[in-house]
mmCIF file of N, CA and C in Angstrom:
data_model
loop_
_atom_site.group_PDB
_atom_site.id
_atom_site.type_symbol
_atom_site.label_atom_id
_atom_site.label_comp_id
_atom_site.label_asym_id
_atom_site.label_seq_id
_atom_site.Cartn_x
_atom_site.Cartn_y
_atom_site.Cartn_z
ATOM 1 N N MET A 933 -32.704 16.935 -11.688
ATOM 2 C CA MET A 933 -33.764 16.630 -10.742
ATOM 3 C C MET A 933 -34.069 17.864 -9.904
ATOM 4 N N SER A 934 -35.236 17.871 -9.386
ATOM 5 C CA SER A 934 -35.590 18.986 -8.516
ATOM 6 C C SER A 934 -36.634 18.533 -7.521
ATOM 7 N N GLY A 935 -36.777 19.311 -6.473
ATOM 8 C CA GLY A 935 -37.806 19.049 -5.482
ATOM 9 C C GLY A 935 -37.598 17.760 -4.726
ATOM 10 N N LYS A 936 -38.690 16.994 -4.611
ATOM 11 C CA LYS A 936 -38.694 15.765 -3.823
ATOM 12 C C LYS A 936 -37.682 14.730 -4.340
ATOM 13 N N SER A 937 -37.492 14.632 -5.655
ATOM 14 C CA SER A 937 -36.540 13.670 -6.220
ATOM 15 C C SER A 937 -35.127 13.915 -5.711
ATOM 16 N N ASP A 938 -34.713 15.200 -5.621
ATOM 17 C CA ASP A 938 -33.380 15.530 -5.111
ATOM 18 C C ASP A 938 -33.208 15.033 -3.684
ATOM 19 N N VAL A 939 -34.216 15.266 -2.866
ATOM 20 C CA VAL A 939 -34.153 14.848 -1.457
ATOM 21 C C VAL A 939 -34.056 13.331 -1.371
ATOM 22 N N MET A 940 -34.851 12.616 -2.139
ATOM 23 C CA MET A 940 -34.831 11.156 -2.094
ATOM 24 C C MET A 940 -33.479 10.617 -2.571
ATOM 25 N N THR A 941 -32.924 11.205 -3.621
ATOM 26 C CA THR A 941 -31.624 10.767 -4.121
ATOM 27 C C THR A 941 -30.551 10.987 -3.070
ATOM 28 N N LYS A 942 -30.543 12.120 -2.442
ATOM 29 C CA LYS A 942 -29.530 12.428 -1.425
ATOM 30 C C LYS A 942 -29.640 11.490 -0.240
ATOM 31 N N ARG A 943 -30.825 11.096 0.131
ATOM 32 C CA ARG A 943 -31.017 10.196 1.270
ATOM 33 C C ARG A 943 -30.531 8.785 0.969
ATOM 34 N N ARG A 944 -30.509 8.390 -0.281
ATOM 35 C CA ARG A 944 -30.110 7.036 -0.641
ATOM 36 C C ARG A 944 -28.602 6.877 -0.741
ATOM 37 N N ILE A 945 -27.875 7.965 -0.762
ATOM 38 C CA ILE A 945 -26.425 7.890 -0.896
ATOM 39 C C ILE A 945 -25.794 8.023 0.481
ATOM 40 N N TRP A 946 -25.157 6.947 0.916
ATOM 41 C CA TRP A 946 -24.538 6.937 2.227
ATOM 42 C C TRP A 946 -23.164 7.573 2.173
ATOM 43 N N SER A 947 -22.412 7.271 1.148
ATOM 44 C CA SER A 947 -21.060 7.782 1.002
ATOM 45 C C SER A 947 -20.865 8.295 -0.421
ATOM 46 N N PRO A 948 -21.199 9.558 -0.668
ATOM 47 C CA PRO A 948 -21.090 10.081 -2.033
ATOM 48 C C PRO A 948 -19.691 9.917 -2.635
ATOM 49 N N GLU A 949 -18.638 10.048 -1.834
ATOM 50 C CA GLU A 949 -17.278 9.910 -2.359
ATOM 51 C C GLU A 949 -17.064 8.523 -2.953
ATOM 52 N N ALA A 950 -17.575 7.511 -2.279
ATOM 53 C CA ALA A 950 -17.386 6.141 -2.748
ATOM 54 C C ALA A 950 -18.436 5.737 -3.776
ATOM 55 N N GLU A 951 -19.666 6.109 -3.538
ATOM 56 C CA GLU A 951 -20.759 5.643 -4.385
ATOM 57 C C GLU A 951 -20.874 6.384 -5.711
ATOM 58 N N CYS A 952 -20.277 7.547 -5.810
ATOM 59 C CA CYS A 952 -20.400 8.342 -7.035
ATOM 60 C C CYS A 952 -19.083 8.482 -7.783
ATOM 61 N N MET A 953 -18.053 7.747 -7.379
ATOM 62 C CA MET A 953 -16.768 7.881 -8.066
ATOM 63 C C MET A 953 -16.842 7.261 -9.457
ATOM 64 N N GLY A 954 -15.964 7.692 -10.325
ATOM 65 C CA GLY A 954 -15.921 7.179 -11.683
ATOM 66 C C GLY A 954 -15.482 5.726 -11.712
ATOM 67 N N ARG A 955 -15.792 5.046 -12.799
ATOM 68 C CA ARG A 955 -15.486 3.622 -12.939
ATOM 69 C C ARG A 955 -13.996 3.336 -12.742
ATOM 70 N N GLY A 956 -13.133 4.153 -13.325
ATOM 71 C CA GLY A 956 -11.690 3.929 -13.193
ATOM 72 C C GLY A 956 -11.216 4.041 -11.763
ATOM 73 N N ASP A 957 -11.704 5.062 -11.061
ATOM 74 C CA ASP A 957 -11.333 5.237 -9.654
ATOM 75 C C ASP A 957 -11.878 4.090 -8.803
ATOM 76 N N LEU A 958 -13.105 3.668 -9.091
ATOM 77 C CA LEU A 958 -13.712 2.566 -8.344
ATOM 78 C C LEU A 958 -12.917 1.282 -8.534
ATOM 79 N N GLU A 959 -12.550 0.985 -9.766
ATOM 80 C CA GLU A 959 -11.784 -0.234 -10.024
ATOM 81 C C GLU A 959 -10.403 -0.173 -9.383
ATOM 82 N N ALA A 960 -9.789 0.993 -9.369
ATOM 83 C CA ALA A 960 -8.483 1.142 -8.714
ATOM 84 C C ALA A 960 -8.619 0.899 -7.212
ATOM 85 N N LEU A 961 -9.680 1.420 -6.613
ATOM 86 C CA LEU A 961 -9.926 1.204 -5.180
ATOM 87 C C LEU A 961 -10.186 -0.271 -4.899
ATOM 88 N N GLN A 962 -11.014 -0.900 -5.726
ATOM 89 C CA GLN A 962 -11.310 -2.322 -5.540
ATOM 90 C C GLN A 962 -10.046 -3.167 -5.663
ATOM 91 N N LEU A 963 -9.206 -2.869 -6.649
ATOM 92 C CA LEU A 963 -7.969 -3.627 -6.832
ATOM 93 C C LEU A 963 -7.043 -3.445 -5.640
ATOM 94 N N SER A 964 -6.920 -2.228 -5.171
ATOM 95 C CA SER A 964 -6.066 -1.960 -4.016
ATOM 96 C C SER A 964 -6.538 -2.749 -2.797
ATOM 97 N N ARG A 965 -7.829 -2.757 -2.576
ATOM 98 C CA ARG A 965 -8.377 -3.490 -1.423
ATOM 99 C C ARG A 965 -8.244 -5.003 -1.599
ATOM 100 N N LEU A 966 -8.453 -5.484 -2.806
ATOM 101 C CA LEU A 966 -8.278 -6.915 -3.066
ATOM 102 C C LEU A 966 -6.835 -7.327 -2.814
ATOM 103 N N GLN A 967 -5.895 -6.553 -3.328
ATOM 104 C CA GLN A 967 -4.475 -6.861 -3.127
ATOM 105 C C GLN A 967 -4.119 -6.870 -1.644
ATOM 106 N N ARG A 968 -4.651 -5.918 -0.897
ATOM 107 C CA ARG A 968 -4.373 -5.854 0.540
ATOM 108 C C ARG A 968 -4.936 -7.079 1.261
ATOM 109 N N GLN A 969 -6.145 -7.499 0.898
ATOM 110 C CA GLN A 969 -6.758 -8.660 1.551
ATOM 111 C C GLN A 969 -6.017 -9.950 1.206
ATOM 112 N N VAL A 970 -5.622 -10.096 -0.046
ATOM 113 C CA VAL A 970 -4.894 -11.309 -0.452
ATOM 114 C C VAL A 970 -3.555 -11.378 0.266
ATOM 115 N N LYS A 971 -2.871 -10.257 0.346
ATOM 116 C CA LYS A 971 -1.579 -10.216 1.054
ATOM 117 C C LYS A 971 -1.761 -10.567 2.533
ATOM 118 N N CYS A 972 -2.811 -10.033 3.139
ATOM 119 C CA CYS A 972 -3.099 -10.323 4.549
ATOM 120 C C CYS A 972 -3.370 -11.819 4.742
ATOM 121 N N ALA A 973 -4.187 -12.399 3.872
ATOM 122 C CA ALA A 973 -4.487 -13.829 3.980
ATOM 123 C C ALA A 973 -3.225 -14.661 3.799
ATOM 124 N N TRP A 974 -2.386 -14.271 2.848
ATOM 125 C CA TRP A 974 -1.128 -14.988 2.582
ATOM 126 C C TRP A 974 -0.221 -14.965 3.819
ATOM 127 N N GLU A 975 -0.125 -13.801 4.437
ATOM 128 C CA GLU A 975 0.800 -13.620 5.560
ATOM 129 C C GLU A 975 0.267 -14.159 6.887
ATOM 130 N N ARG A 976 -1.048 -14.190 7.050
ATOM 131 C CA ARG A 976 -1.609 -14.480 8.370
ATOM 132 C C ARG A 976 -2.431 -15.755 8.474
ATOM 133 N N LEU A 977 -2.764 -16.364 7.348
ATOM 134 C CA LEU A 977 -3.598 -17.572 7.370
ATOM 135 C C LEU A 977 -2.876 -18.699 6.646
ATOM 136 N N PRO A 978 -2.105 -19.491 7.376
ATOM 137 C CA PRO A 978 -1.314 -20.542 6.740
ATOM 138 C C PRO A 978 -2.114 -21.489 5.855
ATOM 139 N N TYR A 979 -3.336 -21.851 6.271
ATOM 140 C CA TYR A 979 -4.108 -22.774 5.447
ATOM 141 C C TYR A 979 -4.475 -22.128 4.114
ATOM 142 N N TYR A 980 -4.746 -20.836 4.109
ATOM 143 C CA TYR A 980 -5.113 -20.180 2.848
ATOM 144 C C TYR A 980 -3.883 -19.918 1.988
ATOM 145 N N ALA A 981 -2.757 -19.605 2.609
ATOM 146 C CA ALA A 981 -1.512 -19.458 1.846
ATOM 147 C C ALA A 981 -1.169 -20.783 1.160
ATOM 148 N N ALA A 982 -1.385 -21.887 1.857
ATOM 149 C CA ALA A 982 -1.125 -23.208 1.260
ATOM 150 C C ALA A 982 -2.050 -23.455 0.074
ATOM 151 N N LYS A 983 -3.304 -23.055 0.203
ATOM 152 C CA LYS A 983 -4.249 -23.204 -0.914
ATOM 153 C C LYS A 983 -3.815 -22.352 -2.107
ATOM 154 N N MET A 984 -3.334 -21.145 -1.833
ATOM 155 C CA MET A 984 -2.875 -20.290 -2.924
ATOM 156 C C MET A 984 -1.654 -20.904 -3.607
ATOM 157 N N ARG A 985 -0.706 -21.401 -2.799
ATOM 158 C CA ARG A 985 0.481 -22.041 -3.389
ATOM 159 C C ARG A 985 0.067 -23.230 -4.256
ATOM 160 N N ALA A 986 -0.875 -24.030 -3.751
ATOM 161 C CA ALA A 986 -1.345 -25.195 -4.516
ATOM 162 C C ALA A 986 -2.025 -24.771 -5.825
ATOM 163 N N ALA A 987 -2.641 -23.602 -5.813
ATOM 164 C CA ALA A 987 -3.293 -23.081 -7.024
ATOM 165 C C ALA A 987 -2.295 -22.350 -7.926
ATOM 166 N N GLY A 988 -1.046 -22.225 -7.446
ATOM 167 C CA GLY A 988 -0.014 -21.568 -8.236
ATOM 168 C C GLY A 988 -0.149 -20.058 -8.289
ATOM 169 N N VAL A 989 -0.639 -19.479 -7.215
ATOM 170 C CA VAL A 989 -0.837 -18.025 -7.179
ATOM 171 C C VAL A 989 -0.230 -17.444 -5.902
ATOM 172 N N THR A 990 0.350 -16.262 -6.033
ATOM 173 C CA THR A 990 0.885 -15.525 -4.889
ATOM 174 C C THR A 990 0.242 -14.143 -4.896
ATOM 175 N N PRO A 991 0.366 -13.397 -3.811
ATOM 176 C CA PRO A 991 -0.194 -12.048 -3.801
ATOM 177 C C PRO A 991 0.317 -11.173 -4.948
ATOM 178 N N ALA A 992 1.568 -11.353 -5.349
ATOM 179 C CA ALA A 992 2.137 -10.550 -6.442
ATOM 180 C C ALA A 992 1.457 -10.831 -7.778
ATOM 181 N N ASP A 993 0.765 -11.966 -7.886
ATOM 182 C CA ASP A 993 0.085 -12.321 -9.129
ATOM 183 C C ASP A 993 -1.244 -11.588 -9.314
ATOM 184 N N ILE A 994 -1.723 -10.936 -8.280
ATOM 185 C CA ILE A 994 -2.997 -10.218 -8.362
ATOM 186 C C ILE A 994 -2.701 -8.806 -8.861
ATOM 187 N N ARG A 995 -2.818 -8.632 -10.170
ATOM 188 C CA ARG A 995 -2.463 -7.355 -10.803
ATOM 189 C C ARG A 995 -3.660 -6.625 -11.390
ATOM 190 N N CYS A 996 -4.780 -7.330 -11.544
ATOM 191 C CA CYS A 996 -5.997 -6.696 -12.056
ATOM 192 C C CYS A 996 -7.187 -7.399 -11.412
ATOM 193 N N LEU A 997 -8.354 -6.793 -11.502
ATOM 194 C CA LEU A 997 -9.536 -7.366 -10.858
ATOM 195 C C LEU A 997 -9.885 -8.743 -11.402
ATOM 196 N N ALA A 998 -9.611 -8.989 -12.664
ATOM 197 C CA ALA A 998 -9.914 -10.303 -13.248
ATOM 198 C C ALA A 998 -9.095 -11.416 -12.596
ATOM 199 N N ASP A 999 -7.979 -11.060 -11.967
ATOM 200 C CA ASP A 999 -7.137 -12.061 -11.309
ATOM 201 C C ASP A 999 -7.817 -12.687 -10.093
ATOM 202 N N VAL A 1000 -8.915 -12.131 -9.656
ATOM 203 C CA VAL A 1000 -9.649 -12.732 -8.537
ATOM 204 C C VAL A 1000 -10.047 -14.166 -8.898
ATOM 205 N N ALA A 1001 -10.233 -14.437 -10.177
ATOM 206 C CA ALA A 1001 -10.597 -15.779 -10.633
ATOM 207 C C ALA A 1001 -9.480 -16.793 -10.373
ATOM 208 N N ARG A 1002 -8.273 -16.332 -10.144
ATOM 209 C CA ARG A 1002 -7.139 -17.228 -9.882
ATOM 210 C C ARG A 1002 -7.109 -17.706 -8.431
ATOM 211 N N LEU A 1003 -7.817 -17.011 -7.551
ATOM 212 C CA LEU A 1003 -7.780 -17.339 -6.131
ATOM 213 C C LEU A 1003 -8.625 -18.565 -5.825
ATOM 214 N N PRO A 1004 -8.142 -19.433 -4.933
ATOM 215 C CA PRO A 1004 -8.906 -20.637 -4.591
ATOM 216 C C PRO A 1004 -10.102 -20.302 -3.696
ATOM 217 N N PHE A 1005 -11.127 -21.102 -3.836
ATOM 218 C CA PHE A 1005 -12.301 -20.971 -2.983
ATOM 219 C C PHE A 1005 -12.003 -21.506 -1.592
ATOM 220 N N THR A 1006 -12.662 -20.959 -0.604
ATOM 221 C CA THR A 1006 -12.679 -21.554 0.729
ATOM 222 C C THR A 1006 -13.847 -22.525 0.728
ATOM 223 N N GLU A 1007 -13.570 -23.774 1.024
ATOM 224 C CA GLU A 1007 -14.592 -24.813 0.971
ATOM 225 C C GLU A 1007 -14.983 -25.254 2.374
ATOM 226 N N LYS A 1008 -16.071 -25.992 2.456
ATOM 227 C CA LYS A 1008 -16.564 -26.461 3.758
ATOM 228 C C LYS A 1008 -15.471 -27.193 4.535
ATOM 229 N N ASP A 1009 -14.718 -28.033 3.853
ATOM 230 C CA ASP A 1009 -13.688 -28.811 4.536
ATOM 231 C C ASP A 1009 -12.606 -27.901 5.126
ATOM 232 N N ASP A 1010 -12.304 -26.794 4.436
ATOM 233 C CA ASP A 1010 -11.334 -25.829 4.973
ATOM 234 C C ASP A 1010 -11.838 -25.289 6.312
ATOM 235 N N LEU A 1011 -13.111 -24.968 6.352
ATOM 236 C CA LEU A 1011 -13.679 -24.438 7.590
ATOM 237 C C LEU A 1011 -13.725 -25.516 8.671
ATOM 238 N N ARG A 1012 -14.096 -26.724 8.289
ATOM 239 C CA ARG A 1012 -14.148 -27.813 9.268
ATOM 240 C C ARG A 1012 -12.772 -28.047 9.907
ATOM 241 N N GLN A 1013 -11.725 -27.978 9.107
ATOM 242 C CA GLN A 1013 -10.386 -28.261 9.597
ATOM 243 C C GLN A 1013 -9.759 -27.086 10.346
ATOM 244 N N ASN A 1014 -10.190 -25.869 10.088
ATOM 245 C CA ASN A 1014 -9.491 -24.704 10.629
ATOM 246 C C ASN A 1014 -10.323 -23.814 11.532
ATOM 247 N N TYR A 1015 -11.636 -23.950 11.502
ATOM 248 C CA TYR A 1015 -12.509 -23.065 12.260
ATOM 249 C C TYR A 1015 -12.494 -23.433 13.729
ATOM 250 N N PRO A 1016 -12.530 -22.471 14.634
ATOM 251 C CA PRO A 1016 -12.491 -21.044 14.370
ATOM 252 C C PRO A 1016 -11.088 -20.441 14.456
ATOM 253 N N PHE A 1017 -10.236 -20.964 15.306
ATOM 254 C CA PHE A 1017 -9.009 -20.248 15.668
ATOM 255 C C PHE A 1017 -7.980 -20.119 14.550
ATOM 256 N N LYS A 1018 -7.940 -21.067 13.649
ATOM 257 C CA LYS A 1018 -6.967 -20.970 12.551
ATOM 258 C C LYS A 1018 -7.466 -20.083 11.411
ATOM 259 N N THR A 1019 -8.668 -19.537 11.559
ATOM 260 C CA THR A 1019 -9.197 -18.636 10.528
ATOM 261 C C THR A 1019 -9.083 -17.171 10.947
ATOM 262 N N PHE A 1020 -8.494 -16.914 12.096
ATOM 263 C CA PHE A 1020 -8.309 -15.529 12.545
ATOM 264 C C PHE A 1020 -7.091 -14.923 11.847
ATOM 265 N N ALA A 1021 -7.275 -13.750 11.274
ATOM 266 C CA ALA A 1021 -6.165 -13.048 10.628
ATOM 267 C C ALA A 1021 -5.532 -12.035 11.567
ATOM 268 N N VAL A 1022 -6.018 -12.002 12.796
ATOM 269 C CA VAL A 1022 -5.464 -11.112 13.821
ATOM 270 C C VAL A 1022 -5.245 -11.940 15.084
ATOM 271 N N PRO A 1023 -4.406 -11.477 15.984
ATOM 272 C CA PRO A 1023 -4.222 -12.200 17.249
ATOM 273 C C PRO A 1023 -5.552 -12.280 18.021
ATOM 274 N N LEU A 1024 -5.724 -13.343 18.777
ATOM 275 C CA LEU A 1024 -6.959 -13.556 19.530
ATOM 276 C C LEU A 1024 -7.313 -12.357 20.402
ATOM 277 N N ARG A 1025 -6.317 -11.671 20.955
ATOM 278 C CA ARG A 1025 -6.598 -10.522 21.818
ATOM 279 C C ARG A 1025 -7.289 -9.381 21.065
ATOM 280 N N GLU A 1026 -7.202 -9.397 19.727
ATOM 281 C CA GLU A 1026 -7.843 -8.361 18.920
ATOM 282 C C GLU A 1026 -9.230 -8.770 18.418
ATOM 283 N N VAL A 1027 -9.614 -10.017 18.666
ATOM 284 C CA VAL A 1027 -10.928 -10.488 18.233
ATOM 285 C C VAL A 1027 -11.974 -9.938 19.189
ATOM 286 N N VAL A 1028 -12.971 -9.294 18.622
ATOM 287 C CA VAL A 1028 -14.007 -8.660 19.431
ATOM 288 C C VAL A 1028 -15.202 -9.580 19.624
ATOM 289 N N ARG A 1029 -15.556 -10.302 18.583
ATOM 290 C CA ARG A 1029 -16.746 -11.136 18.646
ATOM 291 C C ARG A 1029 -16.534 -12.353 17.775
ATOM 292 N N LEU A 1030 -17.048 -13.488 18.225
ATOM 293 C CA LEU A 1030 -16.952 -14.733 17.468
ATOM 294 C C LEU A 1030 -18.350 -15.311 17.356
ATOM 295 N N HIS A 1031 -18.794 -15.564 16.148
ATOM 296 C CA HIS A 1031 -20.081 -16.184 15.920
ATOM 297 C C HIS A 1031 -19.844 -17.629 15.531
ATOM 298 N N ALA A 1032 -20.676 -18.510 16.017
ATOM 299 C CA ALA A 1032 -20.532 -19.912 15.679
ATOM 300 C C ALA A 1032 -21.900 -20.533 15.491
ATOM 301 N N SER A 1033 -21.908 -21.612 14.762
ATOM 302 C CA SER A 1033 -23.145 -22.353 14.515
ATOM 303 C C SER A 1033 -22.795 -23.834 14.530
ATOM 304 N N THR A 1034 -23.714 -24.627 14.990
ATOM 305 C CA THR A 1034 -23.491 -26.068 14.904
ATOM 306 C C THR A 1034 -23.572 -26.497 13.458
ATOM 307 N N GLY A 1035 -24.316 -25.758 12.647
ATOM 308 C CA GLY A 1035 -24.374 -26.000 11.212
ATOM 309 C C GLY A 1035 -24.738 -27.423 10.865
ATOM 310 N N THR A 1036 -24.374 -27.795 9.671
ATOM 311 C CA THR A 1036 -24.595 -29.170 9.225
ATOM 312 C C THR A 1036 -23.276 -29.718 8.725
ATOM 313 N N THR A 1037 -23.160 -31.005 8.725
ATOM 314 C CA THR A 1037 -21.918 -31.618 8.236
ATOM 315 C C THR A 1037 -22.125 -32.276 6.892
ATOM 316 N N GLY A 1038 -23.356 -32.334 6.407
ATOM 317 C CA GLY A 1038 -23.624 -33.000 5.136
ATOM 318 C C GLY A 1038 -23.645 -32.035 4.057
#
């Protein structure tokens, strides 16, 4: 590319290190982040750890990106029973902002 196309391409890339990495590196990063999030949920969110146990999955079972399919969904009833305070993965003193909606129950 040259001229105006180069400028437009450069403007569209916010993080070249992340957005231009190879597929293998990207998948390794995604897996690492997924494993970290699952471990955090297991350790800090009792209702979600219980859902994982019921689904027969532990953080150690997440070994590849396809394993995301083994994780249980968070459903409306989970939110109804636990929202908002039981869904915090950090102590309340670390919560900066809380958004809420009256939503719908149907």
